[in-house]
RNA sequence: GGCCCGUUCGUCUAGGGGUUAGGACAGCAGAUUUUCAUUCUGUAAACAGGGGUUCGAUUCCCCUACGGGCUACCA
């Protein structure tokens, strides 16, 4: 690892479906790390698997990163930089990988293999019958059809005859491979445990293993921050850097803990969201599902009403923690505080409830006027009210809700007269006596001079006193009469905002309609 | 099965050889708002188990258990 290199990290998803929140977190940590060190954050698309290519997935990834505010400063969809192209299929067409495969073969670290997929499947089945696991490695490769076992002439004949082949890495028989993971410390694996991974497929495409090493090297990547699922193949990658003579510029590795499902165990998957009722993806959309081969809809945080800041904040805390007790971080604070050393090693179960809490916190931090314009955007029908009214609605409601849309959903009565009245409250409080009181309050309000919260409260209490009613016993009922709902914002501020005409009209309606 | 990684309240986590093991979400209880879905206060809740090392271990080491990941011409 050479010193003083400009920090360069990459997020390298494959376009096989919608980017899920675990992927977003990986991107986020890469972004934070890059910004913290004044480096570059690159988006590279790993589309070496032609069979699993999903149209639209790449666009989805780009849009998701944009919405989250974690934009790469280099790469697909964000302006090409000095290392273009950033898509592996295009890099393959430019001949980026073939030369290195050749180099590996020439140096004796890789070889041609002619075994077909079917033949290998047979081997696997045979081994399984014996209770063993087949592995293409130092002990089996001599028995298989490859340039190590076959004669030179035979190999040449097969290639000249146009037979398809793959290139496999030749793993050393018995060698300690070690690397220092920034999150996990030293990881040591013996090469005897590694199999001869395919580096180049018979369709002419490199596999992930070759492509990511070549790309990270040519793109001058200094730190590889990726999911834990890559940990087992990291020793192979280390070996490839060594074989290619790039050990001195090998990136530092960091393997992130997985995001686990909230119930039971296992990593968070697509289905968990539908089953448990929370989004697993940043954006709502519909893409081809690899497994079923059919288009599939999925729900996103954006469409569910989450603020990107809240989403990011929640994600940042799922696996990382600052040294103090702070939980709410602006993006700038996250950048300042972030460090890989403080990323935890164990998987984190996702908690949908806490995610809502984060959104609530961010909602409260927003200005009432901003909430008002967000409200109009989501519910154009409220646009008929003037801005001051909407802003006041938001001021009153923001303490009660988690999402902008709930301002409308729970405060529909700010825009329409109620048609149904809270059943429980009506049953408990609606009787001849309270009815008389409501009628009296209506009359008192009708002749009210100053229409403001303090005056209205005074009038309300005065009426209660005059009719010998305990105010506490009728306040909620009164609220139900004017709003239909048993709960809501501070009562008399709400009444003041609704206005005299509306209140009188609604009280009359209540008197007529509630039985 | 093999290999690798992990294990502090229900959840996210702080801490770290001697602490009342801290915070947050969720829970519960009170208060207040003469209504409430807000707010405040309080409360319950954890170092997986067993061996070492040590004066002392939750913290370091080993084993076991449990969980997860990987084990494709997928990434």
Coordinates of C-alpha atoms (C1' of nucleotides) in Angstrom, one line a residue:
Chain A
X1 CA 0.0 0.0 0.0
X2 CA 1.7 3.2 -1.1
X3 CA 1.1 6.3 0.9
X4 CA -0.2 9.7 -0.1
X5 CA -2.5 8.6 -2.8
X6 CA -5.6 10.5 -3.4
X7 CA -8.5 8.6 -1.8
X8 CA -10.6 7.0 -4.4
X9 CA -13.5 4.7 -3.6
X10 CA -16.2 3.1 -5.8
X11 CA -19.7 1.8 -5.5
X12 CA -20.0 -1.0 -8.0
X13 CA -23.5 -2.5 -8.2
X14 CA -24.6 -4.9 -10.9
X15 CA -27.8 -3.9 -12.8
X16 CA -29.7 -7.1 -11.9
X17 CA -32.6 -5.4 -10.1
X18 CA -33.5 -2.4 -8.0
X19 CA -30.8 -1.2 -5.6
X20 CA -31.9 -2.2 -2.2
X21 CA -31.3 -0.3 1.1
X22 CA -28.3 -2.5 1.9
X23 CA -26.7 -1.4 -1.3
X24 CA -27.6 2.2 -0.5
X25 CA -25.8 1.9 2.8
X26 CA -22.7 0.6 1.1
X27 CA -22.9 3.5 -1.3
X28 CA -23.4 5.9 1.6
X29 CA -20.3 4.6 3.5
X30 CA -18.2 4.9 0.4
X31 CA -19.5 8.4 -0.2
X32 CA -18.9 9.5 3.4
X33 CA -15.4 8.0 3.4
X34 CA -14.5 9.8 0.2
X35 CA -15.9 13.1 1.3
X36 CA -14.2 12.9 4.6
X37 CA -10.9 12.4 3.0
X38 CA -11.4 14.9 0.2
X39 CA -11.3 12.0 -2.3
X40 CA -13.4 10.7 -5.2
X41 CA -16.5 8.6 -5.2
X42 CA -17.0 6.6 -8.3
X43 CA -20.0 4.7 -9.7
X44 CA -19.0 1.7 -11.7
X45 CA -21.6 -0.6 -13.3
X46 CA -20.6 -4.3 -13.1
X47 CA -22.6 -5.8 -15.9
X48 CA -20.5 -8.7 -16.8
X49 CA -23.4 -11.1 -16.5
X50 CA -25.3 -10.7 -19.7
X51 CA -28.0 -13.2 -18.6
X52 CA -29.0 -11.3 -15.6
X53 CA -29.1 -7.8 -17.1
X54 CA -32.3 -6.0 -16.2
X55 CA -33.3 -3.1 -18.3
X56 CA -33.9 0.0 -16.3
X57 CA -31.9 -1.2 -13.3
X58 CA -29.0 1.1 -14.1
X59 CA -31.2 4.1 -14.3
X60 CA -32.8 3.1 -11.1
X61 CA -29.5 3.0 -9.3
X62 CA -28.6 6.5 -10.6
X63 CA -31.9 8.0 -9.7
X64 CA -31.8 6.4 -6.2
X65 CA -28.3 7.8 -5.5
X66 CA -29.5 11.2 -6.6
X67 CA -32.5 11.2 -4.4
X68 CA -30.4 10.1 -1.4
X69 CA -28.0 12.9 -2.1
X70 CA -25.0 10.6 -2.3
X71 CA -23.9 11.5 -5.8
X72 CA -20.7 10.1 -7.2
X73 CA -18.4 12.7 -8.7
X74 CA -17.3 10.3 -11.4
X75 CA -18.8 7.4 -13.2
X76 CA -21.9 6.2 -15.1
X77 CA -24.6 8.8 -15.1
X78 CA -22.6 11.4 -13.2
X79 CA -20.2 12.6 -15.9
X80 CA -17.3 10.5 -17.2
X81 CA -13.9 11.1 -15.6
X82 CA -10.4 10.1 -16.5
X83 CA -11.1 6.4 -16.2
X84 CA -14.0 6.1 -18.7
X85 CA -15.8 4.0 -19.6
X86 CA -17.2 3.0 -16.2
X87 CA -19.4 0.2 -17.4
X88 CA -17.7 -3.2 -17.5
X89 CA -19.4 -4.4 -20.7
X90 CA -18.0 -1.3 -22.4
X91 CA -14.6 -1.8 -20.8
X92 CA -14.5 -5.3 -22.0
X93 CA -15.3 -4.1 -25.6
X94 CA -12.3 -1.7 -25.2
X95 CA -10.1 -4.7 -24.4
X96 CA -9.4 -3.8 -20.9
X97 CA -9.5 -7.3 -19.4
X98 CA -8.1 -9.7 -22.0
X99 CA -4.5 -8.5 -21.7
X100 CA -4.5 -9.2 -18.0
X101 CA -6.0 -12.7 -18.4
X102 CA -3.2 -13.3 -20.9
X103 CA -0.6 -11.9 -18.5
X104 CA -1.9 -14.3 -15.8
X105 CA -1.7 -17.3 -18.1
X106 CA 1.8 -16.3 -19.3
X107 CA 3.0 -16.0 -15.7
X108 CA 1.6 -19.4 -14.9
X109 CA -1.0 -18.1 -12.5
X110 CA -4.0 -19.0 -14.7
X111 CA -4.9 -21.6 -17.3
X112 CA -7.4 -22.5 -20.0
X113 CA -10.1 -25.0 -19.0
X114 CA -12.4 -26.7 -21.5
X115 CA -14.8 -28.5 -19.2
X116 CA -18.4 -27.7 -20.0
X117 CA -21.0 -26.6 -17.5
X118 CA -22.6 -30.0 -17.9
X119 CA -19.4 -31.9 -17.2
X120 CA -18.8 -29.8 -14.1
X121 CA -22.4 -30.4 -12.9
X122 CA -21.8 -34.1 -13.3
X123 CA -18.7 -33.9 -11.2
X124 CA -20.5 -32.0 -8.5
X125 CA -23.3 -34.6 -8.5
X126 CA -20.8 -37.4 -8.3
X127 CA -19.0 -35.9 -5.4
X128 CA -22.2 -35.2 -3.6
X129 CA -23.1 -38.8 -3.9
X130 CA -19.9 -39.6 -2.1
X131 CA -20.8 -37.1 0.6
X132 CA -18.1 -34.7 -0.6
X133 CA -18.1 -31.3 -2.3
X134 CA -16.5 -30.9 -5.7
X135 CA -14.0 -28.1 -6.0
X136 CA -12.0 -27.2 -9.0
X137 CA -8.6 -26.9 -7.3
X138 CA -5.1 -28.1 -6.9
X139 CA -6.1 -31.6 -6.2
X140 CA -8.7 -32.1 -8.9
X141 CA -7.4 -29.9 -11.7
X142 CA -5.0 -32.6 -13.0
X143 CA -8.0 -34.9 -13.7
X144 CA -9.9 -32.3 -15.6
X145 CA -9.8 -30.8 -19.1
X146 CA -7.5 -27.9 -18.9
X147 CA -4.2 -26.6 -20.1
X148 CA -2.4 -27.9 -17.0
X149 CA -3.6 -31.5 -17.5
X150 CA -3.7 -31.7 -21.3
X151 CA -0.7 -31.7 -23.6
X152 CA 0.3 -28.5 -25.2
X153 CA -0.7 -29.9 -28.6
X154 CA -4.1 -30.9 -27.4
X155 CA -4.7 -27.5 -25.9
X156 CA -3.7 -25.8 -29.2
X157 CA -5.8 -28.2 -31.2
X158 CA -8.9 -27.4 -29.1
X159 CA -8.4 -23.7 -29.3
X160 CA -7.7 -23.7 -33.0
X161 CA -10.8 -25.8 -33.5
X162 CA -12.8 -23.0 -31.9
X163 CA -13.7 -24.9 -28.8
X164 CA -15.0 -22.6 -26.1
X165 CA -13.0 -22.3 -22.9
X166 CA -12.7 -20.4 -19.7
X167 CA -9.7 -19.0 -18.0
X168 CA -9.2 -20.1 -14.4
X169 CA -7.0 -18.8 -11.7
X170 CA -4.4 -21.3 -10.5
X171 CA -4.5 -21.2 -6.7
X172 CA -1.4 -22.1 -4.9
X173 CA -1.5 -25.5 -3.2
X174 CA -0.7 -24.4 0.3
X175 CA 0.0 -20.8 1.1
X176 CA -1.2 -18.4 3.8
X177 CA -3.0 -15.5 2.3
X178 CA -3.6 -12.6 4.7
X179 CA -4.9 -9.1 4.5
X180 CA -5.8 -6.4 7.0
X181 CA -9.5 -5.5 6.9
X182 CA -10.1 -2.0 8.3
X183 CA -13.2 -3.2 10.1
X184 CA -12.2 -6.7 11.0
X185 CA -8.5 -6.7 11.5
X186 CA -6.3 -9.4 10.1
X187 CA -8.0 -12.1 8.0
X188 CA -6.0 -15.2 7.2
X189 CA -7.0 -18.0 4.8
X190 CA -4.9 -20.8 3.5
X191 CA -4.9 -21.0 -0.3
X192 CA -5.7 -24.7 -0.1
X193 CA -9.3 -23.6 0.8
X194 CA -9.6 -21.6 -2.4
X195 CA -10.8 -23.0 -5.6
X196 CA -9.6 -22.2 -9.2
X197 CA -12.2 -19.5 -9.8
X198 CA -13.2 -18.7 -13.4
X199 CA -11.6 -15.4 -14.4
X200 CA -12.9 -15.3 -18.0
X201 CA -16.1 -16.8 -19.1
X202 CA -16.6 -18.7 -22.3
X203 CA -18.8 -15.9 -23.6
X204 CA -15.7 -13.6 -23.6
X205 CA -16.8 -11.7 -20.5
X206 CA -14.6 -11.4 -17.5
X207 CA -16.1 -12.5 -14.2
X208 CA -16.5 -10.2 -11.3
X209 CA -13.2 -11.5 -9.7
X210 CA -11.0 -10.4 -12.6
X211 CA -13.0 -7.3 -13.6
X212 CA -13.1 -5.8 -10.2
X213 CA -9.3 -6.2 -9.6
X214 CA -8.5 -4.8 -13.0
X215 CA -10.9 -1.9 -12.7
X216 CA -9.9 -1.0 -9.2
X217 CA -6.3 -1.0 -10.3
X218 CA -6.8 1.0 -13.4
X219 CA -9.2 3.4 -11.7
X220 CA -6.6 3.9 -8.9
X221 CA -9.0 2.8 -6.2
X222 CA -7.5 3.1 -2.7
X223 CA -10.2 1.6 -0.5
X224 CA -12.6 -1.2 -1.3
X225 CA -15.7 -0.8 1.0
X226 CA -18.2 -3.6 0.2
X227 CA -20.6 -6.0 1.8
X228 CA -19.6 -9.0 4.0
X229 CA -20.7 -11.4 1.3
X230 CA -17.4 -10.6 -0.4
X231 CA -15.2 -11.6 2.5
X232 CA -14.7 -15.2 1.4
X233 CA -13.4 -14.2 -2.1
X234 CA -11.2 -11.4 -0.8
X235 CA -8.2 -13.8 -0.5
X236 CA -8.6 -14.6 -4.2
X237 CA -8.5 -10.9 -4.9
X238 CA -5.4 -10.4 -2.9
X239 CA -3.7 -13.2 -4.8
X240 CA -4.7 -11.7 -8.1
X241 CA -3.1 -8.4 -7.1
X242 CA 0.0 -10.3 -6.2
X243 CA 0.0 -12.3 -9.5
X244 CA -0.4 -9.2 -11.5
X245 CA 2.4 -7.4 -9.6
X246 CA 0.1 -4.8 -8.2
X247 CA 0.5 -5.5 -4.5
X248 CA 2.0 -2.2 -3.7
X249 CA -1.1 -0.4 -4.9
X250 CA -3.6 -2.9 -3.6
X251 CA -6.6 -1.1 -2.0
X252 CA -7.4 -1.4 1.6
X253 CA -10.4 -3.7 2.2
X254 CA -13.3 -3.1 4.5
X255 CA -16.1 -5.6 4.6
X256 CA -19.4 -4.2 6.0
X257 CA -21.7 -6.2 8.2
X258 CA -24.9 -7.3 6.5
X259 CA -28.4 -5.8 7.0
X260 CA -30.6 -8.4 8.6
X261 CA -34.3 -8.8 8.5
X262 CA -36.2 -7.5 11.5
X263 CA -37.8 -10.8 12.4
X264 CA -35.9 -14.1 12.6
X265 CA -32.6 -14.3 10.9
X266 CA -31.0 -14.0 7.5
X267 CA -30.2 -11.0 5.4
X268 CA -32.8 -8.5 4.5
X269 CA -34.4 -9.4 1.2
X270 CA -36.8 -8.0 -1.3
X271 CA -39.7 -10.1 0.1
X272 CA -39.3 -8.9 3.7
X273 CA -40.7 -5.5 2.9
X274 CA -44.0 -6.8 1.5
X275 CA -44.3 -9.3 4.3
X276 CA -43.6 -6.9 7.1
X277 CA -44.9 -3.7 5.6
X278 CA -42.0 -1.4 5.1
X279 CA -40.0 -0.4 2.1
X280 CA -36.8 -2.2 1.3
X281 CA -35.9 0.1 -1.7
X282 CA -35.2 3.8 -1.9
X283 CA -37.6 4.4 -4.8
X284 CA -40.9 2.8 -5.9
X285 CA -40.7 1.2 -9.3
X286 CA -41.3 -1.9 -11.4
X287 CA -38.5 -4.0 -12.9
X288 CA -38.0 -7.4 -14.3
X289 CA -37.5 -9.9 -11.5
X290 CA -34.5 -12.2 -12.3
X291 CA -36.0 -15.3 -10.6
X292 CA -39.5 -15.2 -12.0
X293 CA -38.7 -13.5 -15.3
X294 CA -41.7 -11.3 -14.8
X295 CA -41.9 -7.5 -14.0
X296 CA -42.3 -6.9 -10.4
X297 CA -43.5 -3.8 -8.5
X298 CA -41.7 -2.7 -5.3
X299 CA -42.2 0.2 -2.9
X300 CA -39.7 2.9 -2.0
X301 CA -38.9 5.2 0.8
X302 CA -39.4 8.2 -1.3
X303 CA -43.0 7.4 -2.2
X304 CA -43.7 6.3 1.3
X305 CA -43.1 9.8 2.4
X306 CA -39.6 9.6 3.9
X307 CA -37.2 12.5 3.6
X308 CA -33.9 11.5 2.1
X309 CA -32.1 13.1 5.0
X310 CA -34.0 10.8 7.4
X311 CA -33.4 7.8 5.3
X312 CA -29.7 8.4 5.1
X313 CA -29.4 9.2 8.7
X314 CA -31.1 6.0 9.7
X315 CA -29.0 4.0 7.3
X316 CA -25.8 5.6 8.5
X317 CA -26.6 4.5 12.1
X318 CA -27.2 0.9 11.0
X319 CA -23.8 -0.4 11.5
X320 CA -21.9 2.7 12.3
X321 CA -21.9 4.9 15.4
X322 CA -20.0 7.9 16.5
X323 CA -18.3 7.9 19.8
X324 CA -20.9 10.0 21.5
X325 CA -24.7 9.7 22.0
X326 CA -25.7 11.8 19.0
X327 CA -28.2 10.2 16.7
X328 CA -29.3 13.0 14.5
X329 CA -26.7 13.9 12.0
X330 CA -26.8 16.3 9.0
X331 CA -24.9 15.0 6.0
X332 CA -22.0 17.3 6.8
X333 CA -21.8 16.0 10.3
X334 CA -21.8 12.5 9.0
X335 CA -19.0 13.3 6.7
X336 CA -17.1 14.8 9.5
X337 CA -17.6 12.0 12.0
X338 CA -17.5 9.0 9.8
X339 CA -14.7 6.5 10.1
X340 CA -14.5 2.8 9.1
X341 CA -12.9 1.9 12.4
X342 CA -16.2 2.7 14.1
X343 CA -18.2 0.4 11.8
X344 CA -19.4 -2.6 13.8
X345 CA -18.6 -6.1 12.8
X346 CA -21.9 -7.8 13.4
X347 CA -25.0 -7.7 11.2
X348 CA -27.7 -5.2 12.0
X349 CA -31.4 -5.9 12.2
X350 CA -33.4 -3.3 10.4
X351 CA -36.0 -1.5 12.6
X352 CA -38.9 0.1 10.7
X353 CA -40.2 1.8 13.8
X354 CA -37.0 3.7 14.4
X355 CA -36.9 4.7 10.8
X356 CA -40.3 6.4 11.3
X357 CA -38.9 8.2 14.4
X358 CA -36.0 9.6 12.3
X359 CA -38.5 10.9 9.8
X360 CA -40.5 12.5 12.5
X361 CA -37.4 14.3 13.8
X362 CA -36.6 15.7 10.4
X363 CA -40.2 16.7 9.8
X364 CA -40.1 18.8 13.0
X365 CA -36.9 20.5 12.0
X366 CA -38.5 21.7 8.8
X367 CA -40.0 25.2 8.6
X368 CA -43.8 25.3 8.6
X369 CA -43.8 27.1 5.2
X370 CA -41.7 24.4 3.7
X371 CA -44.0 21.7 5.0
X372 CA -46.9 23.7 3.5
X373 CA -45.4 23.6 0.0
X374 CA -44.6 19.9 0.4
X375 CA -48.2 19.4 1.4
X376 CA -49.5 21.2 -1.7
X377 CA -47.2 19.1 -3.9
X378 CA -48.6 15.9 -2.4
X379 CA -52.2 17.0 -2.2
X380 CA -52.9 19.6 -4.9
X381 CA -56.5 19.8 -3.7
X382 CA -55.3 21.8 -0.6
X383 CA -53.9 24.4 -2.9
X384 CA -57.2 26.3 -2.8
X385 CA -56.4 27.5 0.7
X386 CA -54.0 30.4 1.0
X387 CA -50.4 30.0 2.1
X388 CA -50.8 31.5 5.5
X389 CA -53.6 29.0 6.3
X390 CA -51.6 26.0 5.1
X391 CA -48.5 27.1 7.0
X392 CA -50.6 27.4 10.2
X393 CA -52.1 23.9 9.6
X394 CA -48.5 22.6 9.3
X395 CA -47.5 24.4 12.5
X396 CA -50.3 22.8 14.4
X397 CA -50.0 19.4 12.9
X398 CA -46.2 18.9 12.7
X399 CA -45.9 17.8 16.4
X400 CA -48.4 15.1 15.8
X401 CA -47.3 13.3 12.7
X402 CA -44.4 11.3 11.2
X403 CA -45.0 12.1 7.6
X404 CA -46.1 15.1 5.5
X405 CA -49.0 13.1 4.1
X406 CA -50.3 12.5 7.6
X407 CA -50.8 16.3 8.0
X408 CA -53.5 15.9 5.4
X409 CA -54.7 12.4 6.4
X410 CA -55.0 13.2 10.0
X411 CA -56.1 16.8 9.5
X412 CA -58.5 16.4 6.6
X413 CA -61.0 18.5 8.7
X414 CA -58.8 21.5 8.0
X415 CA -60.0 21.2 4.4
X416 CA -63.4 19.5 4.5
X417 CA -66.3 19.3 6.9
X418 CA -66.3 16.1 8.8
X419 CA -68.9 13.5 7.7
X420 CA -68.2 10.9 10.4
X421 CA -67.7 11.4 14.1
X422 CA -65.4 9.5 16.5
X423 CA -67.6 6.7 17.7
X424 CA -66.1 6.1 21.0
X425 CA -66.3 9.7 22.1
X426 CA -69.8 10.1 20.8
X427 CA -70.9 7.1 22.7
X428 CA -69.3 8.2 25.9
X429 CA -70.2 11.9 25.8
X430 CA -73.2 12.6 23.6
X431 CA -76.3 13.1 25.7
X432 CA -79.0 15.6 26.3
X433 CA -76.9 17.7 28.7
X434 CA -73.8 17.8 26.4
X435 CA -76.0 18.5 23.4
X436 CA -77.4 21.6 25.3
X437 CA -73.9 22.7 26.0
X438 CA -72.8 22.4 22.4
X439 CA -75.8 24.4 21.3
X440 CA -74.9 27.0 23.9
X441 CA -71.3 27.2 22.8
X442 CA -72.5 27.6 19.2
X443 CA -74.5 30.6 20.2
X444 CA -71.7 32.0 22.2
X445 CA -69.3 31.7 19.4
X446 CA -71.7 33.1 16.9
X447 CA -71.8 36.3 18.8
X448 CA -68.0 36.3 19.7
X449 CA -66.2 39.4 19.0
X450 CA -62.5 38.6 18.9
X451 CA -61.9 35.3 17.1
X452 CA -58.6 34.1 18.6
X453 CA -57.6 31.1 20.6
X454 CA -57.4 32.8 24.0
X455 CA -60.8 34.6 23.6
X456 CA -62.4 31.4 22.3
X457 CA -61.2 29.4 25.2
X458 CA -62.5 32.0 27.6
X459 CA -65.9 32.0 25.9
X460 CA -65.9 28.2 25.9
X461 CA -65.2 28.1 29.6
X462 CA -67.6 30.8 30.4
X463 CA -70.3 28.9 28.6
X464 CA -69.5 25.8 30.6
X465 CA -69.7 27.7 33.8
X466 CA -73.0 29.3 32.8
X467 CA -74.5 25.9 32.0
X468 CA -73.0 24.2 34.9
X469 CA -70.9 21.8 32.8
X470 CA -67.4 20.5 33.6
X471 CA -65.3 21.8 30.7
X472 CA -63.2 18.7 30.8
X473 CA -66.1 16.5 30.1
X474 CA -67.1 18.3 26.9
X475 CA -63.8 19.4 25.4
X476 CA -63.2 16.3 23.5
X477 CA -66.8 16.0 22.4
X478 CA -66.6 19.6 21.1
X479 CA -63.5 18.7 19.2
X480 CA -65.3 15.8 17.6
X481 CA -68.2 18.1 16.7
X482 CA -65.9 20.4 14.7
X483 CA -63.4 18.0 13.4
X484 CA -64.9 14.5 13.6
X485 CA -61.7 13.3 15.3
X486 CA -61.0 12.5 18.9
X487 CA -57.5 13.9 18.9
X488 CA -55.6 16.6 17.2
X489 CA -53.7 19.8 17.7
X490 CA -54.3 22.3 20.5
X491 CA -58.0 22.7 20.5
X492 CA -58.6 26.4 20.5
X493 CA -55.8 27.2 18.1
X494 CA -57.4 24.8 15.7
X495 CA -60.8 26.4 16.2
X496 CA -59.3 29.8 15.7
X497 CA -57.7 28.7 12.5
X498 CA -60.9 27.0 11.1
X499 CA -62.7 30.3 11.4
X500 CA -66.1 31.4 12.7
X501 CA -68.2 30.6 9.7
X502 CA -66.8 27.0 9.5
X503 CA -67.1 26.4 13.2
X504 CA -70.7 27.5 13.4
X505 CA -71.6 25.5 10.3
X506 CA -70.0 22.4 11.7
X507 CA -71.6 22.8 15.1
X508 CA -75.0 23.0 13.5
X509 CA -74.3 20.0 11.4
X510 CA -73.1 18.0 14.5
X511 CA -76.2 19.0 16.4
X512 CA -78.3 17.7 13.5
X513 CA -76.4 14.6 12.5
X514 CA -75.0 13.1 15.7
X515 CA -77.5 10.7 17.3
Chain B
rG1 C1' -20.6 -30.8 5.1
rG2 C1' -16.2 -27.4 4.4
rC3 C1' -14.2 -22.5 4.9
rC4 C1' -14.8 -17.5 6.7
rC5 C1' -17.2 -13.8 9.9
rG6 C1' -19.8 -12.6 14.1
rU7 C1' -22.4 -12.7 19.4
rU8 C1' -23.7 -6.1 25.2
rC9 C1' -31.2 -4.6 27.1
rG10 C1' -36.8 -6.8 22.3
rU11 C1' -34.0 -3.6 18.4
rC12 C1' -29.8 -0.1 16.9
rU13 C1' -25.6 0.6 19.8
rA14 C1' -21.7 3.1 23.7
rG15 C1' -18.1 1.2 26.8
rG16 C1' -14.1 -1.7 28.2
rG17 C1' -9.4 -5.7 33.0
rG18 C1' -12.1 -2.8 38.9
rU19 C1' -18.4 1.2 35.9
rU20 C1' -24.7 2.0 39.6
rA21 C1' -22.6 -1.4 32.2
rG22 C1' -24.5 4.6 29.2
rG23 C1' -27.8 6.5 25.2
rA24 C1' -31.7 6.0 21.4
rC25 C1' -36.3 3.4 19.4
rA26 C1' -40.1 0.4 21.1
rG27 C1' -42.6 -1.0 26.2
rC28 C1' -44.6 0.3 30.9
rA29 C1' -46.0 4.1 34.8
rG30 C1' -46.9 8.9 36.3
rA31 C1' -47.3 14.4 35.2
rU32 C1' -49.0 18.1 32.3
rU33 C1' -52.0 19.8 28.3
rU34 C1' -59.5 20.7 32.4
rU35 C1' -59.8 16.8 25.2
rC36 C1' -55.7 14.1 22.5
rA37 C1' -52.0 11.2 18.8
rU38 C1' -47.6 16.0 21.4
rU39 C1' -44.3 17.1 25.5
rC40 C1' -41.9 16.1 30.3
rU41 C1' -40.4 12.8 34.2
rG42 C1' -39.7 8.1 35.9
rU43 C1' -39.2 2.7 35.2
rA44 C1' -38.2 -2.2 33.6
rA45 C1' -34.7 -4.4 30.3
rA46 C1' -28.3 -6.9 28.2
rC47 C1' -22.4 -8.5 28.5
rA48 C1' -24.7 -16.6 25.0
rG49 C1' -22.4 -20.9 28.0
rG50 C1' -17.9 -23.3 29.9
rG51 C1' -12.9 -23.3 30.8
rG52 C1' -8.4 -20.6 31.5
rU53 C1' -4.9 -15.9 32.4
rU54 C1' -5.4 -12.4 36.5
rC55 C1' -5.8 -10.0 43.0
rG56 C1' -10.0 -9.1 39.7
rA57 C1' -12.9 -10.5 33.4
rU58 C1' -18.5 -8.5 30.4
rU59 C1' -13.6 -6.7 28.5
rC60 C1' -7.7 -10.8 26.9
rC61 C1' -7.0 -16.4 25.2
rC62 C1' -9.3 -21.3 24.2
rC63 C1' -13.5 -24.4 23.5
rU64 C1' -18.7 -25.1 22.9
rA65 C1' -23.4 -23.3 21.4
rC66 C1' -26.0 -20.2 18.4
rG67 C1' -26.4 -16.9 14.2
rG68 C1' -24.9 -15.3 9.4
rG69 C1' -22.1 -15.3 4.8
rC70 C1' -19.6 -18.0 1.0
rU71 C1' -19.2 -22.7 -1.3
rA72 C1' -21.8 -20.9 -10.0
rC73 C1' -18.7 -19.9 -16.7
rC74 C1' -23.9 -14.5 -10.3
rA75 C1' -22.4 -10.3 -8.6

